[in-house]
PDB file of C-alpha atoms and ligand atoms in Angstrom:
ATOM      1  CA  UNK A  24      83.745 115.796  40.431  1.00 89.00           C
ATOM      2  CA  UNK A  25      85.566 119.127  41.424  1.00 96.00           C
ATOM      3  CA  UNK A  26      84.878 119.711  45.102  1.00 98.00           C
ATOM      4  CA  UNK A  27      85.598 123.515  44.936  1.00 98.00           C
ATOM      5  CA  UNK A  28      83.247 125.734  45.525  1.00 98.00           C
ATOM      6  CA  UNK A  29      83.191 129.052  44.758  1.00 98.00           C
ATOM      7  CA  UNK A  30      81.967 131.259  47.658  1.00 98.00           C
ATOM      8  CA  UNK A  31      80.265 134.524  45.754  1.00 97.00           C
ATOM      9  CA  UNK A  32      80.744 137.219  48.375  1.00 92.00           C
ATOM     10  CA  UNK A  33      80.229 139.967  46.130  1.00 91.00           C
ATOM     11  CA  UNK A  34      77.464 142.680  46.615  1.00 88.00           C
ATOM     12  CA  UNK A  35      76.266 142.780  42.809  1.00 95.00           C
ATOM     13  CA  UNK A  36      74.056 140.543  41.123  1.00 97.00           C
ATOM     14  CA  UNK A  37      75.191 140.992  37.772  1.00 97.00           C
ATOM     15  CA  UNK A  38      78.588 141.005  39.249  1.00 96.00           C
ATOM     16  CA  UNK A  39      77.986 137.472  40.710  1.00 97.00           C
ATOM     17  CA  UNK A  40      76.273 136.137  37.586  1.00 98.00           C
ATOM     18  CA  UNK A  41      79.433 137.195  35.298  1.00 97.00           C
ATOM     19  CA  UNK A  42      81.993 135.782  37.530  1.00 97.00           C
ATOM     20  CA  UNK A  43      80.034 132.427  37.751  1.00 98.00           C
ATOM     21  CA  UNK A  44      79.685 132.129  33.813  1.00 98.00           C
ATOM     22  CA  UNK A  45      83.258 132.861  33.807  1.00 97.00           C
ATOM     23  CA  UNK A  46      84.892 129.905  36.013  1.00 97.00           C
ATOM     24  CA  UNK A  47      82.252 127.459  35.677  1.00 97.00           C
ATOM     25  CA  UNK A  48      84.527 124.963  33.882  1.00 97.00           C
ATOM     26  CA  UNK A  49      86.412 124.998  36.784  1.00 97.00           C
ATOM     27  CA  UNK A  50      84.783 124.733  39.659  1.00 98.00           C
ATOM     28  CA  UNK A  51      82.067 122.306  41.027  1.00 98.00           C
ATOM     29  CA  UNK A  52      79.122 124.429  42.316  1.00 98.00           C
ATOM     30  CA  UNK A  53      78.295 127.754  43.925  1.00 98.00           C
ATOM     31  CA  UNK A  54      78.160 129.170  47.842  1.00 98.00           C
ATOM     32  CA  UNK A  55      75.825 131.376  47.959  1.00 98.00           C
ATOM     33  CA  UNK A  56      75.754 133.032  51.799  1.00 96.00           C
ATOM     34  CA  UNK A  57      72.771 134.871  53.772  1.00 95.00           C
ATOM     35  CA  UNK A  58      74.124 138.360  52.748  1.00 93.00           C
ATOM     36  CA  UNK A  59      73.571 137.804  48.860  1.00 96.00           C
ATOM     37  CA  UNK A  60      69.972 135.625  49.766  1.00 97.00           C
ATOM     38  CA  UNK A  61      68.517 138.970  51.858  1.00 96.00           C
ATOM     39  CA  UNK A  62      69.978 141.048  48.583  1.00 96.00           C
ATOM     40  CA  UNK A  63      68.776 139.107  45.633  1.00 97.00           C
ATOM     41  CA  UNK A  64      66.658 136.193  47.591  1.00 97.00           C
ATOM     42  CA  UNK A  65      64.917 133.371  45.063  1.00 98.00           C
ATOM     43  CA  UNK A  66      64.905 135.773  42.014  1.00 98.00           C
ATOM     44  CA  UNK A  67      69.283 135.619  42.495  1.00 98.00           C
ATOM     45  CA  UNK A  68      68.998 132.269  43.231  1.00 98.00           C
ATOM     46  CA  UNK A  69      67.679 131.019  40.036  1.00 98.00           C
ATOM     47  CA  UNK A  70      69.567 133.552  37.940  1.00 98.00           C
ATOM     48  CA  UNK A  71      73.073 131.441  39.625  1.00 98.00           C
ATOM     49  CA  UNK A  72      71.385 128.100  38.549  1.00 98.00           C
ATOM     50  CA  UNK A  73      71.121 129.106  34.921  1.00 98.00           C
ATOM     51  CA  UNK A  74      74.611 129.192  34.830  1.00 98.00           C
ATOM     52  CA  UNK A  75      74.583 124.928  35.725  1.00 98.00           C
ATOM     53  CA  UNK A  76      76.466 124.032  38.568  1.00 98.00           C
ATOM     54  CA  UNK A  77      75.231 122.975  41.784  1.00 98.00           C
ATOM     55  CA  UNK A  78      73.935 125.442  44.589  1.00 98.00           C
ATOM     56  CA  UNK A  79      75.288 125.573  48.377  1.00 98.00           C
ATOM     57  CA  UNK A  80      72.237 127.545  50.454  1.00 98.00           C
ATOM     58  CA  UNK A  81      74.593 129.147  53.572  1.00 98.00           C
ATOM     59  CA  UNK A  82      71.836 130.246  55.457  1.00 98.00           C
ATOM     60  CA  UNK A  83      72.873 129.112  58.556  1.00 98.00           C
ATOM     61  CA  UNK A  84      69.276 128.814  59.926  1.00 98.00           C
ATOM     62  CA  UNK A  85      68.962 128.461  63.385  1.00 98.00           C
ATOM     63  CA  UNK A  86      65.258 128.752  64.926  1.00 98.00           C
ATOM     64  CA  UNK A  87      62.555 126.715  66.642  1.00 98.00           C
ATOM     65  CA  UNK A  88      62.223 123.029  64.496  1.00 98.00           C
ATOM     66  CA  UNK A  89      58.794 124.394  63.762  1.00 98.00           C
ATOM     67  CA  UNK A  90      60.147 127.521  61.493  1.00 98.00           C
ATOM     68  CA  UNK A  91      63.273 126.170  60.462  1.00 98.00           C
ATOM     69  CA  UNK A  92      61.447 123.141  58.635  1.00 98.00           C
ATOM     70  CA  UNK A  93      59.289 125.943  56.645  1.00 98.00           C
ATOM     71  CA  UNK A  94      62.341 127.929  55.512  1.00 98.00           C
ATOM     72  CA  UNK A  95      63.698 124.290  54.715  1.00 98.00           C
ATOM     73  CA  UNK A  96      60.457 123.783  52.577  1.00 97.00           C
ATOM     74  CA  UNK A  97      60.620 127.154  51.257  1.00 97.00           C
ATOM     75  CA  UNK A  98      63.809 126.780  49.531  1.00 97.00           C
ATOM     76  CA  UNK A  99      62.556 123.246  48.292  1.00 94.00           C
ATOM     77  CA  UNK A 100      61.887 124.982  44.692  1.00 95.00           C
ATOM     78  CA  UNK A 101      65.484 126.023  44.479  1.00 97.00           C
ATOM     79  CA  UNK A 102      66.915 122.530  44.315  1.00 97.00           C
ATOM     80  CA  UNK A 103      69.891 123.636  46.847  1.00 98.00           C
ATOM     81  CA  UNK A 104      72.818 120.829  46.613  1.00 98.00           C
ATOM     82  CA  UNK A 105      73.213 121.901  49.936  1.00 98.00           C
ATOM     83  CA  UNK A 106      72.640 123.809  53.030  1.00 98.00           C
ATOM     84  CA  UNK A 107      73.471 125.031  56.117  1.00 98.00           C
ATOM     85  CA  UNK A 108      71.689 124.962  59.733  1.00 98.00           C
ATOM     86  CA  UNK A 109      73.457 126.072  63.443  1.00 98.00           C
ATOM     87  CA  UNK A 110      74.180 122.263  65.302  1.00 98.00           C
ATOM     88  CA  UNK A 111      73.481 124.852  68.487  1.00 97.00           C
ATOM     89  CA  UNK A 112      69.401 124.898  67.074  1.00 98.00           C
ATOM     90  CA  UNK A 113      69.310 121.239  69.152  1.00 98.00           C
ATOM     91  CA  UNK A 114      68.352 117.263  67.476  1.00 98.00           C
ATOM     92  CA  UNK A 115      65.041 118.247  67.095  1.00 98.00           C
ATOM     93  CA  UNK A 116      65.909 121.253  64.938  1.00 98.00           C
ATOM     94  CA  UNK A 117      68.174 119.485  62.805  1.00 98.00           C
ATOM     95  CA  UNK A 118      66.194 116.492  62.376  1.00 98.00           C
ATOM     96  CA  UNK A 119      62.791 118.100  61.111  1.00 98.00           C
ATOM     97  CA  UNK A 120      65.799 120.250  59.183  1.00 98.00           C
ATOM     98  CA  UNK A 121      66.705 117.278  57.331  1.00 98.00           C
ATOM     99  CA  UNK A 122      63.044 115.306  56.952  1.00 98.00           C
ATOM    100  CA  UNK A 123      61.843 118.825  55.337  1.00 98.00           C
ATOM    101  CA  UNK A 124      64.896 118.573  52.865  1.00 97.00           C
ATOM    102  CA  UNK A 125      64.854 117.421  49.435  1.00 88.00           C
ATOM    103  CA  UNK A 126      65.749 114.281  48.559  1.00 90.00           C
ATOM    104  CA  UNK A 127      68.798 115.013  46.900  1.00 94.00           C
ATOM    105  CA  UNK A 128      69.883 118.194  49.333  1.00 98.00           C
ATOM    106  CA  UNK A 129      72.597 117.645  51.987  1.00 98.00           C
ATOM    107  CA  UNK A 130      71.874 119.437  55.590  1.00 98.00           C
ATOM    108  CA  UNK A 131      75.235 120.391  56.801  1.00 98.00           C
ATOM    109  CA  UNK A 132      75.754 121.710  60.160  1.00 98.00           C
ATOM    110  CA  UNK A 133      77.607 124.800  61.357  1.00 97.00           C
ATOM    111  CA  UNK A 134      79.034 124.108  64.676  1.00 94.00           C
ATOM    112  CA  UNK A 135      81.186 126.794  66.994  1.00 90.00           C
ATOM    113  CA  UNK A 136      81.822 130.448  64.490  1.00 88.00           C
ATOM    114  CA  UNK A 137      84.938 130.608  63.198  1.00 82.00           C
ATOM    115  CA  UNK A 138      84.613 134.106  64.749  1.00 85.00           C
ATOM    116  CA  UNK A 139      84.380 132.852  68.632  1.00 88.00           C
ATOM    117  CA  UNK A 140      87.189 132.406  70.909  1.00 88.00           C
ATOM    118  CA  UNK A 141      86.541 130.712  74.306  1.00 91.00           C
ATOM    119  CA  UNK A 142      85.751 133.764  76.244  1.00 93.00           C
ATOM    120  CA  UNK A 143      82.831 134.411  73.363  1.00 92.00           C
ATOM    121  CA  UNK A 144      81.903 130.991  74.443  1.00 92.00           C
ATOM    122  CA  UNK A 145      81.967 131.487  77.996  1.00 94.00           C
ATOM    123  CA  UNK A 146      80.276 134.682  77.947  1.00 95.00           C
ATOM    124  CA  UNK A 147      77.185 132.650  76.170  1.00 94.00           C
ATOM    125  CA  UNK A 148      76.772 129.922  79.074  1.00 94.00           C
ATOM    126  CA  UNK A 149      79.295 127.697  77.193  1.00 93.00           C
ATOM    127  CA  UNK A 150      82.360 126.063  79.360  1.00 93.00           C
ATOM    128  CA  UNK A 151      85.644 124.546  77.916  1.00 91.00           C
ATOM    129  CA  UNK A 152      87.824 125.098  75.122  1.00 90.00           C
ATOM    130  CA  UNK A 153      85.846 125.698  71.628  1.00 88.00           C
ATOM    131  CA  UNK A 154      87.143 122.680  70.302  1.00 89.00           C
ATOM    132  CA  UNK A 155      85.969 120.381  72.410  1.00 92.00           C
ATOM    133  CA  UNK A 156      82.411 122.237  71.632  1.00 93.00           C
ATOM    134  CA  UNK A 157      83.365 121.510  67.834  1.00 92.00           C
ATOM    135  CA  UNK A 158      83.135 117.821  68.749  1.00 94.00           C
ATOM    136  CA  UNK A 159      80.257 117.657  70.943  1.00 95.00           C
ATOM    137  CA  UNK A 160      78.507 119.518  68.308  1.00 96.00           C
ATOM    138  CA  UNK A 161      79.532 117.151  65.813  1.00 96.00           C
ATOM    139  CA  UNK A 162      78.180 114.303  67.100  1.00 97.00           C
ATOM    140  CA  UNK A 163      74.690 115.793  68.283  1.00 98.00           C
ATOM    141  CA  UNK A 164      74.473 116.282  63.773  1.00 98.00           C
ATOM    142  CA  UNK A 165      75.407 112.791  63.184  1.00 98.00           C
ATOM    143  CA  UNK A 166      73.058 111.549  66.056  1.00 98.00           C
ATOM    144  CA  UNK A 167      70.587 113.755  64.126  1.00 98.00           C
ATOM    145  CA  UNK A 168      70.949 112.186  60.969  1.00 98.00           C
ATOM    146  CA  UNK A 169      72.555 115.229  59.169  1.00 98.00           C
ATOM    147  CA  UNK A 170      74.831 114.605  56.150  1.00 98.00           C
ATOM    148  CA  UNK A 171      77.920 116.530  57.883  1.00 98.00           C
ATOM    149  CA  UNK A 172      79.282 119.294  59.198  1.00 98.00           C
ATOM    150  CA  UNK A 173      81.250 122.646  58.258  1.00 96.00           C
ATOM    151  CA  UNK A 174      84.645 122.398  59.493  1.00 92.00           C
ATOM    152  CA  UNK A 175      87.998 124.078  59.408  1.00 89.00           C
ATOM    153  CA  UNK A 176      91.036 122.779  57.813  1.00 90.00           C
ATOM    154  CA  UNK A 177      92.364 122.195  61.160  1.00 88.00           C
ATOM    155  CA  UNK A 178      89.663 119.715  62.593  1.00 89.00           C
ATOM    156  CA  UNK A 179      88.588 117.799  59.584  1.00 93.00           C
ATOM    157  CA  UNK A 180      90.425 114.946  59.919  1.00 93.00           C
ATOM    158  CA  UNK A 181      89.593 114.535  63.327  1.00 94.00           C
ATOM    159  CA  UNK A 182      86.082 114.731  62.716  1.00 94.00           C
ATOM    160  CA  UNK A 183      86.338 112.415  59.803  1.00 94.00           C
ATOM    161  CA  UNK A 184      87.521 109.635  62.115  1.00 94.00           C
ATOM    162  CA  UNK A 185      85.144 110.328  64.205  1.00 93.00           C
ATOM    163  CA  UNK A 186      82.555 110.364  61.547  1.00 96.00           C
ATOM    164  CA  UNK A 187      83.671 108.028  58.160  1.00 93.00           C
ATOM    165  CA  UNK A 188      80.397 108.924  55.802  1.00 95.00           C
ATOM    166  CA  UNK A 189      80.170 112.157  57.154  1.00 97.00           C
ATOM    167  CA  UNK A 190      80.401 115.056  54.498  1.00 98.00           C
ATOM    168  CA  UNK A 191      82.583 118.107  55.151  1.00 97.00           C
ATOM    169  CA  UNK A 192      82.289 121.551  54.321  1.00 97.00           C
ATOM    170  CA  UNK A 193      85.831 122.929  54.956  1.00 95.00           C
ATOM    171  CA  UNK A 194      86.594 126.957  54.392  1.00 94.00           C
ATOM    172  CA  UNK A 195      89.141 128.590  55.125  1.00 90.00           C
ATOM    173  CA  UNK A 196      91.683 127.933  52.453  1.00 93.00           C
ATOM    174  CA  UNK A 197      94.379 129.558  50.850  1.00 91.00           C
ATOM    175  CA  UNK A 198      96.495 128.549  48.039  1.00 91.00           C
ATOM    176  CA  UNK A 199     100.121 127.451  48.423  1.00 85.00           C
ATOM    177  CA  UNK A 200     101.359 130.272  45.823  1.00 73.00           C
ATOM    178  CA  UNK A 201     100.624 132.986  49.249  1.00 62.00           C
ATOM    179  CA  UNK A 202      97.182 134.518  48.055  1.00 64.00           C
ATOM    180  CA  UNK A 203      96.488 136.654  51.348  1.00 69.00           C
ATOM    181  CA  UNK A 204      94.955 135.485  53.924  1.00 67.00           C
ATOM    182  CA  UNK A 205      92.268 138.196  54.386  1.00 70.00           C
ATOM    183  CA  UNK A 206      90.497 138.107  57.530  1.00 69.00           C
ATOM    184  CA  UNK A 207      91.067 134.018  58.266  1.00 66.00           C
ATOM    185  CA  UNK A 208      93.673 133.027  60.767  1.00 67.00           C
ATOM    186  CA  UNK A 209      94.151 129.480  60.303  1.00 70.00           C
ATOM    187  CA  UNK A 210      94.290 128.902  56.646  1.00 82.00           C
ATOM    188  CA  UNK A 211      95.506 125.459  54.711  1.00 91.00           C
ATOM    189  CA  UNK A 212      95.872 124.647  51.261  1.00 95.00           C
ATOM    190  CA  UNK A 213      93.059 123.188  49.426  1.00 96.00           C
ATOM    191  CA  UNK A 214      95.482 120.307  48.507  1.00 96.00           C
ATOM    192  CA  UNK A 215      95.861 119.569  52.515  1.00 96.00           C
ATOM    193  CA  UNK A 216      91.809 120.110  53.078  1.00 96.00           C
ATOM    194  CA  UNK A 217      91.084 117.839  50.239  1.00 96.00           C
ATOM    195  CA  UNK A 218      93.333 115.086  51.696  1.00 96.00           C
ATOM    196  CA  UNK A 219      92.405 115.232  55.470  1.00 95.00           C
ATOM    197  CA  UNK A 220      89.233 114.342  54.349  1.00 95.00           C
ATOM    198  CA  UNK A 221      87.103 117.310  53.210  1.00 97.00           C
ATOM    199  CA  UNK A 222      84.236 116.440  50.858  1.00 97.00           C
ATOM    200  CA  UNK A 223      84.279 119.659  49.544  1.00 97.00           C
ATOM    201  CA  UNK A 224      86.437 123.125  49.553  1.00 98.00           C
ATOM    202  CA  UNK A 225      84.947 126.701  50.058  1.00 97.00           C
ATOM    203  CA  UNK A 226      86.706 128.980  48.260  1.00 97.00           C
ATOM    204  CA  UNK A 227      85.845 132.810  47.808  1.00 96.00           C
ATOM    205  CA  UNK A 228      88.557 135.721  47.907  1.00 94.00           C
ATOM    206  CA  UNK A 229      91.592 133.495  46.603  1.00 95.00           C
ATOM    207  CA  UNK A 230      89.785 133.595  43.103  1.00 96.00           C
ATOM    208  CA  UNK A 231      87.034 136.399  43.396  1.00 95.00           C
ATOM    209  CA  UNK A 232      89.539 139.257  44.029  1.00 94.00           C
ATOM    210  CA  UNK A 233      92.377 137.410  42.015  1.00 95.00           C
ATOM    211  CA  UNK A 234      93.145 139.458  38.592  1.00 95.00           C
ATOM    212  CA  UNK A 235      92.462 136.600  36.517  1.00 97.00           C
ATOM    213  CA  UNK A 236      89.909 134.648  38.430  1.00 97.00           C
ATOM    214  CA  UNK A 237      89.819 131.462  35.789  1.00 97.00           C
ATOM    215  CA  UNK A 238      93.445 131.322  35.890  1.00 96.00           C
ATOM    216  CA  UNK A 239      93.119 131.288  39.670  1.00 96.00           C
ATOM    217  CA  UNK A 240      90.863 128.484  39.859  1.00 96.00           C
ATOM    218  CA  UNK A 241      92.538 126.792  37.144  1.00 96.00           C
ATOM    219  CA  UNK A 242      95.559 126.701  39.414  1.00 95.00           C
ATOM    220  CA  UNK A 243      93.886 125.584  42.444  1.00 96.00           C
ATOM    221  CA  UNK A 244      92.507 122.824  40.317  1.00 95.00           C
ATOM    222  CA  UNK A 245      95.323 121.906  38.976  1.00 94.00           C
ATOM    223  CA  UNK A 246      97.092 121.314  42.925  1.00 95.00           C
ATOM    224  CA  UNK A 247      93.726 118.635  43.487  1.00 94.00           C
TER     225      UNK A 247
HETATM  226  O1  C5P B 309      87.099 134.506  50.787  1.00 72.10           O
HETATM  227  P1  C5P B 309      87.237 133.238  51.554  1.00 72.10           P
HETATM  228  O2  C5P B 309      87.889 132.117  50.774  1.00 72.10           O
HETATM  229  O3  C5P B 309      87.846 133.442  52.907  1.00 72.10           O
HETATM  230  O4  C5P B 309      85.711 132.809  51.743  1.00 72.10           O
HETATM  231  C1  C5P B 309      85.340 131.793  52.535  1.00 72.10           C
HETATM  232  C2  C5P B 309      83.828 131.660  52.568  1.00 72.10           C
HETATM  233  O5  C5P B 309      83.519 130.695  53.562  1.00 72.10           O
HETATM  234  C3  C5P B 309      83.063 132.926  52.941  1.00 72.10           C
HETATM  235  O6  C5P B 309      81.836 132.914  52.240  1.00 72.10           O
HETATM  236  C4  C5P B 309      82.847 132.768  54.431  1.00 72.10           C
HETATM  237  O7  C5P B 309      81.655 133.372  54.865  1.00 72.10           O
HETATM  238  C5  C5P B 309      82.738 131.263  54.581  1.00 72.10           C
HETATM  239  N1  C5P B 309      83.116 130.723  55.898  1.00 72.10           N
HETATM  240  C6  C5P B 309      84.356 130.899  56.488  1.00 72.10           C
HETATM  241  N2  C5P B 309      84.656 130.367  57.692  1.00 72.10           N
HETATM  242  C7  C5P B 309      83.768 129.657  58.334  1.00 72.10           C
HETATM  243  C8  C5P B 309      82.503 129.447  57.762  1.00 72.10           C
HETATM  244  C9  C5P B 309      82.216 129.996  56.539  1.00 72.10           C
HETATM  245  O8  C5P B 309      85.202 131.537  55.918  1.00 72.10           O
HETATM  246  N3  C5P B 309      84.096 129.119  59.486  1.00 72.10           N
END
């Protein structure tokens, strides 16, 4: 199986739907994030699926048990592969998270934002370094019988050992040949994520914005 996903960060829906059709051979599903769910919602959903590859929900939901289980339900009809809940929401969250699932739909958890430093974290109650909040976080999702957690490059194979069936979400990644990094700091290669343990690689800008987007993935592939 090809454990890249292609992250479709891009505001359009027919703009989405041609770029899918376009790489499909050669990549293994699609992330489809909260911004492009509150633009197109089920209808852009469905019109993603056509195209025949696996769907990645990132909704990030993060609510009382109560409502989160109901959004889990309501997304039941899409058939997500997976999707994404905050490991901050508490057990109880994640667990009626993951019993309102589908069957065949991995619950993945989100633990500290990439986007948080540890004075973000201390200014929100939270003491200590925001790795060792990574961890802590990590377990509470395994203790809650998720499937896994969204991790960086960085941590995964530390949270693999921690966790040996645990599935991992790792973004974050940038090809070897020096695509540009964007807005992430700590970047590896998709080669590196893939054999520190990641189940599966999030990949957007590296072939979204690249000029030839299947020769992009086909490269990335080609490095797995
Ligand atoms: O374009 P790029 O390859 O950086 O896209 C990565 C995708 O992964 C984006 O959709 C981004 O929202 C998501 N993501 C991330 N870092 C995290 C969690 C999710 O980049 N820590």
């Amino acid at each position: 199986m090809n454990p890249i996903y292609l992250a479709l960060d891009l505001p359009r829906l027919d703009g989405a739907i041609a770029l899918a059709q376009k790489v499909k051979g050669h990549v293994g599903g699609f992330k489809l994030g909260l911004e492009f769910f509150c633009a197109h919602g089920h209808h852009g959903v469905h019109e993603i699926a056509r195209v025949g590859l696996p769907i990645f929900l990132d909704l990030k939901l993060h609510d009382i048990p109560n409502t989160v289980a109901g959004a889990m339900q309501s997304i039941h009809v899409l058939e997500p592969a997976i999707v994404t809940v905050h490991a901050a929401g508490g057990r109880a969250m994640m667990e009626d998270a993951k019993a309102a699932a589908g069957e065949h739909c991995k619950v993945v958890a989100v633990t500290v934002l990439t986007s948080l430093d540890e004075g973000d974290l201390r200014a929100t109650g939270v003491a200590g370094a925001p790795h060792d909040q990574v961890l802590r976080l990590a377990d509470l999702a395994q203790e809650a019988g998720l499937d896994g957690i969204v991790c960086s490059g960085h941590e995964v194979s530390e949270v693999h050992s921690r966790w040996k069936n645990g599935y991992f979400v790792v973004p974050g990644l940038r090809p070897a040949n020096g695509s540009a990094p964007g807005d992430q700091k700590r970047t590896v290669t998709p080669r590196a994520a893939r054999d520190s343990g990641a189940s599966i690689l999030v990949i957007g800008r590296p072939i979204c914005r690249a000029d030839d987007p299947v020769l992009a993935a086909r490269a990335i592939e080609a490095t797995l």
